[in-house]
Short mmCIF file of C-alpha atoms in Angstrom, two decimals:
data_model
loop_
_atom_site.label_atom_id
_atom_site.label_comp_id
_atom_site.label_asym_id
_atom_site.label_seq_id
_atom_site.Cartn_x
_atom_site.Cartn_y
_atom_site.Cartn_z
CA UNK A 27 -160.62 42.65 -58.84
CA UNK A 28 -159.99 39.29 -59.71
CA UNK A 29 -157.57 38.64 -62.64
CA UNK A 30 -158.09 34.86 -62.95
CA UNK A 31 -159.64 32.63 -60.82
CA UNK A 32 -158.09 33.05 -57.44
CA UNK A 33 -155.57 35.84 -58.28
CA UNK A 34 -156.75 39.51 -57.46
CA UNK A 35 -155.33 42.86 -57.71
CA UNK A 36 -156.49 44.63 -54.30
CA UNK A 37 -158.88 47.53 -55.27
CA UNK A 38 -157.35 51.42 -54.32
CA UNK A 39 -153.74 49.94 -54.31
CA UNK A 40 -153.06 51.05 -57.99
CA UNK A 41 -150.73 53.95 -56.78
CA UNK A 42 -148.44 50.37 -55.76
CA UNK A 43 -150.25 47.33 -56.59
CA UNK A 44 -150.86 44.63 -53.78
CA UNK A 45 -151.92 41.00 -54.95
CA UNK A 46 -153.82 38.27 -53.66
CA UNK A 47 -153.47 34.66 -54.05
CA UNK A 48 -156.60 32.24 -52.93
CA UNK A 49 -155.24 28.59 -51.92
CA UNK A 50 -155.95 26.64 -48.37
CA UNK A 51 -154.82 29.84 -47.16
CA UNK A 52 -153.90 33.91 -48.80
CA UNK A 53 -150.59 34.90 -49.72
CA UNK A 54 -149.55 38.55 -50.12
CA UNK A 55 -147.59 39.69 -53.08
CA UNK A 56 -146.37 43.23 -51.49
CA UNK A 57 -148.11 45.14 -49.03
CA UNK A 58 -148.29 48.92 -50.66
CA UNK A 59 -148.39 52.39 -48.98
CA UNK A 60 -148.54 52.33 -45.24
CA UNK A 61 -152.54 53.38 -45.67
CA UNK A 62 -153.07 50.29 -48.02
CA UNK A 63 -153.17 48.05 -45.15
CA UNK A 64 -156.95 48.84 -44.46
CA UNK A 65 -157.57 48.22 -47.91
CA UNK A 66 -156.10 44.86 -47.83
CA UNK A 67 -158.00 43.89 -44.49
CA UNK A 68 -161.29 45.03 -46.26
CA UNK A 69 -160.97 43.14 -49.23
CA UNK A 70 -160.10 40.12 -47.57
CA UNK A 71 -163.12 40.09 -45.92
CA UNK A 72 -165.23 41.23 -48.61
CA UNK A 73 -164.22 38.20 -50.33
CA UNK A 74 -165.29 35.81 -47.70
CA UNK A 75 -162.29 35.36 -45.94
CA UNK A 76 -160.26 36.40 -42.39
CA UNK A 77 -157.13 38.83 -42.36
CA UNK A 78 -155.79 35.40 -40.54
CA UNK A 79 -156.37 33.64 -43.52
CA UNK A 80 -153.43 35.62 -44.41
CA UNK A 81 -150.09 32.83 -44.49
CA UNK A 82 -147.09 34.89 -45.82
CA UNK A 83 -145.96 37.84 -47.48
CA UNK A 84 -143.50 37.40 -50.53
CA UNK A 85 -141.84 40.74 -51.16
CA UNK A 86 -140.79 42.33 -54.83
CA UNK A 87 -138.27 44.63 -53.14
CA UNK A 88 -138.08 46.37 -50.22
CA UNK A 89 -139.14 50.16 -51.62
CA UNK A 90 -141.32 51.63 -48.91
CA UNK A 91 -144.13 51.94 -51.41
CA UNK A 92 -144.20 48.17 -51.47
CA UNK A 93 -143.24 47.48 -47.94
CA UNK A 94 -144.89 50.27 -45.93
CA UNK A 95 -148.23 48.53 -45.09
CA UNK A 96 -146.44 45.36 -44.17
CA UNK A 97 -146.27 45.74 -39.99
CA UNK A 98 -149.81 46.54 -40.00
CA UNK A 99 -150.94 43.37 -42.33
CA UNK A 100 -149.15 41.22 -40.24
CA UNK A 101 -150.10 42.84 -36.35
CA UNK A 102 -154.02 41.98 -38.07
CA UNK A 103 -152.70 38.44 -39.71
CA UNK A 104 -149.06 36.90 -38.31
CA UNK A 105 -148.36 36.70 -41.88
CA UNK A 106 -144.63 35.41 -42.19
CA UNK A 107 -143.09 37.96 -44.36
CA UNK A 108 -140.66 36.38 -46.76
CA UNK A 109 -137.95 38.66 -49.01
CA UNK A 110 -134.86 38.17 -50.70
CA UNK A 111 -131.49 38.83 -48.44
CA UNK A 112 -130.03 41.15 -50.54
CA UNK A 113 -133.14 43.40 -49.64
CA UNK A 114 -132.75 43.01 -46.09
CA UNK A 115 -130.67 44.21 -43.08
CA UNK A 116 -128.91 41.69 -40.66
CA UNK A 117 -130.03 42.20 -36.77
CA UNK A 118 -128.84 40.25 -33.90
CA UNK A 119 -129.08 36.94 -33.45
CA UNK A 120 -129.36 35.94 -37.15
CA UNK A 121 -132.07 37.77 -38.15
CA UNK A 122 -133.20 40.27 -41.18
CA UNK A 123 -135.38 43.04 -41.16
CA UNK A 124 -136.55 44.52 -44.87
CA UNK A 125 -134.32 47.19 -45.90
CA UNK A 126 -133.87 49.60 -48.18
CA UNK A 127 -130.25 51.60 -48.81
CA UNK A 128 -130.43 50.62 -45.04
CA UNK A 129 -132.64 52.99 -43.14
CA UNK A 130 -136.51 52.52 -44.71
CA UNK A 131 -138.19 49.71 -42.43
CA UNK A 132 -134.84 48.72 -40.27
CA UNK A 133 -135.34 50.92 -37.65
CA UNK A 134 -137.07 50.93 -34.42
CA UNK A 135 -139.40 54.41 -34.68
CA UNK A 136 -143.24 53.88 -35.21
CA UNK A 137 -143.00 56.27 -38.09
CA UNK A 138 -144.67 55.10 -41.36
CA UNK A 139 -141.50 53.36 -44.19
CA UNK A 140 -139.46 53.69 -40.61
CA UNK A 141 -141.04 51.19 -38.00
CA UNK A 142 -138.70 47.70 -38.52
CA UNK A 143 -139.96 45.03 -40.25
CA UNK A 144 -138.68 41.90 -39.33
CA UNK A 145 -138.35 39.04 -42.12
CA UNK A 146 -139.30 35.37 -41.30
CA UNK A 147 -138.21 33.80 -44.40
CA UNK A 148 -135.11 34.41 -46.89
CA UNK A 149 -135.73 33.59 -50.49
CA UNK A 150 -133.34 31.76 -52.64
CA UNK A 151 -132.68 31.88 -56.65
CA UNK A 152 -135.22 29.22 -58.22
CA UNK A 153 -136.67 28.53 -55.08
CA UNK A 154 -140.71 27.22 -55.30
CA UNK A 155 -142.96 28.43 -52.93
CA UNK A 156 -145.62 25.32 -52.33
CA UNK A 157 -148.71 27.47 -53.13
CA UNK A 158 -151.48 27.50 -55.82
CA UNK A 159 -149.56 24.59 -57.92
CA UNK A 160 -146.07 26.51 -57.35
CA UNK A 161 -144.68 29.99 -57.73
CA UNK A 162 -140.89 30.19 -59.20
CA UNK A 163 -138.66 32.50 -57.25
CA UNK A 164 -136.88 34.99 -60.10
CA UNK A 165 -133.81 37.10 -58.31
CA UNK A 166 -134.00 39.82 -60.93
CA UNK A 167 -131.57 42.21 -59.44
CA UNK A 168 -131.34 45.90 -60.40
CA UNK A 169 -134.12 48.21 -59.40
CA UNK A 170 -132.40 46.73 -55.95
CA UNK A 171 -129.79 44.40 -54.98
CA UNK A 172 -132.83 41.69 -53.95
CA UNK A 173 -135.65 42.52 -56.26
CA UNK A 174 -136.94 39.25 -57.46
CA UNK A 175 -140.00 38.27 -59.58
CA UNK A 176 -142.72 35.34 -58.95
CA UNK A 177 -143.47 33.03 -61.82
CA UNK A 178 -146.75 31.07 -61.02
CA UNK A 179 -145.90 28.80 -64.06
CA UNK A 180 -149.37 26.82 -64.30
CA UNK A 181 -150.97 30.19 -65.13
CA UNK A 182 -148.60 31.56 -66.88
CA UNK A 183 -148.11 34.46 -64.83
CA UNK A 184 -145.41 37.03 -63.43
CA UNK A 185 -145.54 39.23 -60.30
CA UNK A 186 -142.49 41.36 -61.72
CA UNK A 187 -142.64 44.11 -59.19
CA UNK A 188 -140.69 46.75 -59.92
CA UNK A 189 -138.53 45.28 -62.77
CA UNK A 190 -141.32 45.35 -65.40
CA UNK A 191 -144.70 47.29 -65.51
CA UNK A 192 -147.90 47.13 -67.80
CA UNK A 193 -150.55 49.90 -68.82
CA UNK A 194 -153.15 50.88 -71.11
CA UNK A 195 -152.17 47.17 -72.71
CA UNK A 196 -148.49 47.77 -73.29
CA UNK A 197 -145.15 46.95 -71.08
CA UNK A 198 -142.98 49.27 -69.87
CA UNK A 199 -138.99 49.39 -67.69
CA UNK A 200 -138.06 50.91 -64.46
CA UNK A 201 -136.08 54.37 -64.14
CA UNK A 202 -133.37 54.70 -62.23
CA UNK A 203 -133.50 54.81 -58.23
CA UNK A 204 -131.18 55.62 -55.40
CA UNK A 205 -129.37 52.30 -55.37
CA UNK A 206 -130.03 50.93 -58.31
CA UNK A 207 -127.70 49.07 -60.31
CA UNK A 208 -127.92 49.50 -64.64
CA UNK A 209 -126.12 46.94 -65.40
CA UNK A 210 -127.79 44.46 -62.98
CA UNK A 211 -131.13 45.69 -64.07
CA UNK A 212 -130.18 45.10 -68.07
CA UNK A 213 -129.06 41.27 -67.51
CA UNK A 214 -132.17 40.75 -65.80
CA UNK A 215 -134.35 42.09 -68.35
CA UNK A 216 -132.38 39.93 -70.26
CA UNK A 217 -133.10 36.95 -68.70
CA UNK A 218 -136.95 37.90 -68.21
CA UNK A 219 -137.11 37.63 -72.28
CA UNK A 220 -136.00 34.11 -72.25
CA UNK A 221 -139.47 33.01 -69.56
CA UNK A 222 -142.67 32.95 -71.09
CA UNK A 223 -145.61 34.37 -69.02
CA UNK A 224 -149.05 35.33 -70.88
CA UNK A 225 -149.69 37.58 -67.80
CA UNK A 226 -147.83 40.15 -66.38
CA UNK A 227 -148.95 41.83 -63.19
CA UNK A 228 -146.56 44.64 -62.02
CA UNK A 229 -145.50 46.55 -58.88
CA UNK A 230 -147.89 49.54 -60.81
CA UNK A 231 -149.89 49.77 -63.37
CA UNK A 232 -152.63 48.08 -64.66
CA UNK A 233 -151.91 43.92 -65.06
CA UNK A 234 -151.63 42.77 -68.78
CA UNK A 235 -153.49 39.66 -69.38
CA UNK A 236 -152.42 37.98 -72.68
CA UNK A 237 -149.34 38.00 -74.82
CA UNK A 238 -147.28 39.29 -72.15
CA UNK A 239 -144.10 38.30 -72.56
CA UNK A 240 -144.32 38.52 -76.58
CA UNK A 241 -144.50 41.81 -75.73
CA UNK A 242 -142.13 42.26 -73.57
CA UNK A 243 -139.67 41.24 -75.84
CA UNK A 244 -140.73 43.41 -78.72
CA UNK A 245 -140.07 46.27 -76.25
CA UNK A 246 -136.58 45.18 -75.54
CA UNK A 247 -136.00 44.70 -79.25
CA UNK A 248 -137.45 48.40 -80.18
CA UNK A 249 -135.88 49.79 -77.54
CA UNK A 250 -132.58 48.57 -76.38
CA UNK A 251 -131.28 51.33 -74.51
CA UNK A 252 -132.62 51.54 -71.02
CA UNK A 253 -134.93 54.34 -70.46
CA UNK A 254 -133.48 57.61 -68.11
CA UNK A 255 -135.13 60.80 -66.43
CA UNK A 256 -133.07 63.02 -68.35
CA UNK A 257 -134.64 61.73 -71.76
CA UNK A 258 -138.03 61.60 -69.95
CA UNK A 259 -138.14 65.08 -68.82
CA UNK A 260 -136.00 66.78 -71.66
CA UNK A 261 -137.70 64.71 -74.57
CA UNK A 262 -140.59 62.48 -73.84
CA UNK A 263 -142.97 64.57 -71.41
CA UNK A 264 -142.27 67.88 -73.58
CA UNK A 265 -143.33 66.44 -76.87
CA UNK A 266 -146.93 64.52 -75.04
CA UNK A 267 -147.44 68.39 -73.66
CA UNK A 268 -147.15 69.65 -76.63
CA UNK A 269 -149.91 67.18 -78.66
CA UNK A 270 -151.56 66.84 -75.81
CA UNK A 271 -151.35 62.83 -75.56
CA UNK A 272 -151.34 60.94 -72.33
CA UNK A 273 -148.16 59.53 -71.31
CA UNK A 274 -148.24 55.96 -72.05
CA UNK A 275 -146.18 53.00 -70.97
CA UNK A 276 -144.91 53.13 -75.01
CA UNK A 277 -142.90 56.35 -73.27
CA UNK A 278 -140.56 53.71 -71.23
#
């Protein structure tokens, strides 16, 4: 689906959102499951373009939900895949493969989240990527050591992977992960209140398309305290089970 004009949200990839970015050429904001890839291809062409319309790859994080489909997008494309160091694993010769707590896509073993994926392209704090008017390069460490967010400041819109998330219309924080880092994670939220973005398209979820960021910040204000698993399996999911109300991004 398209979000605005030349920014889509790959169909069947809501379990780990991909996106798509129409320039000269496509750009790739994550690459999803391992199974996603054929989604990806198919979209691409549904939209009347090639899978070698396909330039790069710019990577939230390196989580195998939003790396896995990344060696098969690129064997169909050679996409340059392009991640933050701090999510990546140093090989010979000076190069980087993605990496996550340094086993998930740095090995050799054509196992899906094991086969290596090697990195063409390190990203740097405030760095802008020369596509669709510029996209702002966010290091927003915390979920991992080299998460980063893309702010595509003409449209007023942030790929926030993993840091931030929207549904059903409201905003919503990470829980913890193997390797993540609290207080990392809370001074980048912090610094994510201080950038205004009207639209927030997340690592899942459904995107949020107006008032973002307003948002955003009335959730850090509300809520201060990051949220945890203990409080979300001890408090939150037994009181929606017992009035029967959907869990809702309000939960997080």
């Amino acid at each position: 689906m398209e979000i605005v004009q030349g920014i889509h949200a790959i169909p069947g990839t809501s379990l780990s959102r991909i996106y798509l970015i129409e320039d000269d050429d496509l750009t790739l904001i994550d690459t999803g499951l391992p199974w996603s890839a054929r989604r990806v291809l198919t979209y691409i062409q549904r939209i009347g373009r090639q899978p070698g319309d396909v330039r790069r790859i710019l990577m939230t994080h390196s989580h195998p939900d939003h790396a896995g489909g990344a060696p098969s997008i690129v064997s169909h494309s050679s996409a340059q895949i392009i991640a933050h160091r701090d999510d990546t694993h140093p090989s010979l010769q000076d190069t980087h493969t993605l990496s996550y707590m340094g086993v998930f896509a740095s090995l050799d073993v054509p196992i899906p989240f094991l086969k290596r994926t090697a990195v063409n392209d390190l990203l740097s704090e405030n760095e802008i990527i020369p596509v669709s008017g510029g996209i702002r390069v966010l290091h927003t460490p915390g979920h991992t050591p080299g998460s980063v967010c893309f702010l595509m400041e003409r449209e007023g819109l942030l790929f926030s992977g993993d840091t931030i998330f929207s549904e059903h219309g409201r905003v919503s924080r990470s829980m913890p992960f193997p390797g993540s880092d609290p207080v990392r994670y809370r001074e980048s939220l912090e610094r994510l209140t201080s950038i205004d973005f009207d639209i927030l398209c997340g690592g899942h979820g459904t995107p949020l398309v107006g008032g973002a960021s307003k948002q955003f910040r009335t959730l850090m204000e509300r809520k201060p305290q990051l949220p945890t698993w203990r409080e979300f399996f001890f408090k939150r999911l037994p009181s929606r089970l017992l009035h029967h109300q959907r869990l809702s991004a309000e939960d997080y």
